[in-house]
CSV table of C-alpha atoms in Angstrom, one decimal:
chain,number,residue,atom,x,y,z
S,1,MET,CA,194.9,15.9,-182.4
S,2,ASN,CA,194.6,19.3,-180.9
S,3,LYS,CA,195.2,20.4,-177.3
S,4,THR,CA,191.6,20.0,-176.1
S,5,GLU,CA,191.3,16.5,-177.6
S,6,PHE,CA,194.6,15.5,-176.0
S,7,ILE,CA,193.4,16.7,-172.6
S,8,LYS,CA,190.1,14.8,-173.0
S,9,GLN,CA,192.0,11.6,-174.1
S,10,LEU,CA,194.3,11.9,-171.0
S,11,SER,CA,191.2,12.4,-168.8
S,12,ASN,CA,189.6,9.3,-170.2
S,13,ASN,CA,192.8,7.1,-169.9
S,14,LEU,CA,193.8,8.3,-166.5
S,15,SER,CA,190.4,8.9,-164.9
S,16,TYR,CA,191.5,12.4,-163.8
S,17,SER,CA,189.6,15.6,-164.1
S,18,GLU,CA,190.2,17.7,-167.2
S,19,ASP,CA,191.6,20.5,-165.0
S,20,LYS,CA,194.3,18.1,-163.7
S,21,CYS,CA,195.0,16.9,-167.2
S,22,ALA,CA,195.4,20.5,-168.3
S,23,ILE,CA,198.2,20.8,-165.7
S,24,ILE,CA,199.7,17.7,-167.1
S,25,ASN,CA,199.5,19.1,-170.6
S,26,ASP,CA,201.2,22.4,-169.5
S,27,ILE,CA,204.1,20.4,-167.9
S,28,LEU,CA,204.5,18.4,-171.1
S,29,GLU,CA,204.4,21.5,-173.3
S,30,SER,CA,207.0,23.3,-171.2
S,31,ASN,CA,209.5,20.4,-171.8
S,32,PHE,CA,210.7,18.7,-174.9
S,33,PHE,CA,208.2,15.9,-174.5
S,34,ILE,CA,209.6,13.5,-177.1
S,35,SER,CA,213.2,13.5,-175.7
S,36,LYS,CA,214.0,10.7,-173.3
S,37,LYS,CA,216.5,13.0,-171.7
S,38,SER,CA,213.7,15.2,-170.3
S,39,LYS,CA,211.7,12.2,-169.0
S,40,ASN,CA,213.1,12.6,-165.5
S,41,LYS,CA,212.5,16.3,-165.4
S,42,ILE,CA,208.9,15.8,-166.5
S,43,ILE,CA,208.3,13.1,-163.9
S,44,ASP,CA,209.8,15.4,-161.2
S,45,ASP,CA,207.5,18.2,-162.3
S,46,PHE,CA,204.5,15.9,-162.1
S,47,VAL,CA,205.5,14.9,-158.6
S,48,GLU,CA,206.0,18.5,-157.5
S,49,LYS,CA,202.9,20.1,-159.1
S,50,LEU,CA,200.4,17.3,-158.8
S,51,LYS,CA,201.6,16.1,-155.4
S,52,ILE,CA,201.8,12.4,-156.4
S,53,ASP,CA,204.5,9.7,-156.0
S,54,ASN,CA,207.1,8.7,-158.6
S,55,LYS,CA,205.2,5.6,-159.6
S,56,GLU,CA,202.0,7.5,-160.5
S,57,ALA,CA,204.1,10.2,-162.3
S,58,SER,CA,205.8,7.5,-164.4
S,59,TYR,CA,202.4,6.1,-165.2
S,60,ILE,CA,201.1,9.5,-166.4
S,61,TYR,CA,204.2,9.9,-168.5
S,62,GLU,CA,203.8,6.5,-170.1
S,63,VAL,CA,200.1,7.1,-170.9
S,64,SER,CA,200.9,10.5,-172.3
S,65,THR,CA,203.6,9.2,-174.6
S,66,LYS,CA,201.4,6.3,-175.7
S,67,ILE,CA,198.6,8.8,-176.8
S,68,VAL,CA,201.1,10.9,-178.8
S,69,ASN,CA,202.8,7.9,-180.3
S,70,ASP,CA,199.5,6.3,-181.4
S,71,GLU,CA,198.4,9.6,-183.0
S,72,ILE,CA,201.7,9.9,-184.9
S,73,LYS,CA,201.3,6.3,-186.1
S,74,TYR,CA,197.8,7.0,-187.2
S,75,LYS,CA,198.9,10.2,-189.1
S,76,LEU,CA,201.6,8.3,-190.9
S,77,LYS,CA,199.3,5.5,-191.9
S,78,HIS,CA,196.4,7.7,-192.8
S,79,PRO,CA,197.8,11.1,-193.8
S,80,PHE,CA,194.5,12.2,-195.4
S,81,GLY,CA,192.3,10.4,-192.8
S,82,SER,CA,189.3,11.9,-191.1
S,83,GLN,CA,190.0,14.2,-188.1
S,84,ASP,CA,186.9,12.9,-186.4
S,85,ARG,CA,188.0,9.4,-185.3
S,86,ASN,CA,187.7,7.6,-182.0
S,87,ILE,CA,191.0,6.6,-180.4
């Protein structure tokens, strides 16, 4: 999954504009996204830059990690699978 596909997937799952999802992606890229230690910093960045509450920021974080985890699982199960699949 490339950056554009990730942003589109976020937009579909969160019902946010792609511009807002691009900001979310930038925040995730600027932190070590997989590490649980950076979760609080990422959530704080969401609150600050998107002007949302902690509950919404936590939801965005959970949706983002689910998208990435699902993609990793798919790649592990289907290493030679088609790139054009619907998630």
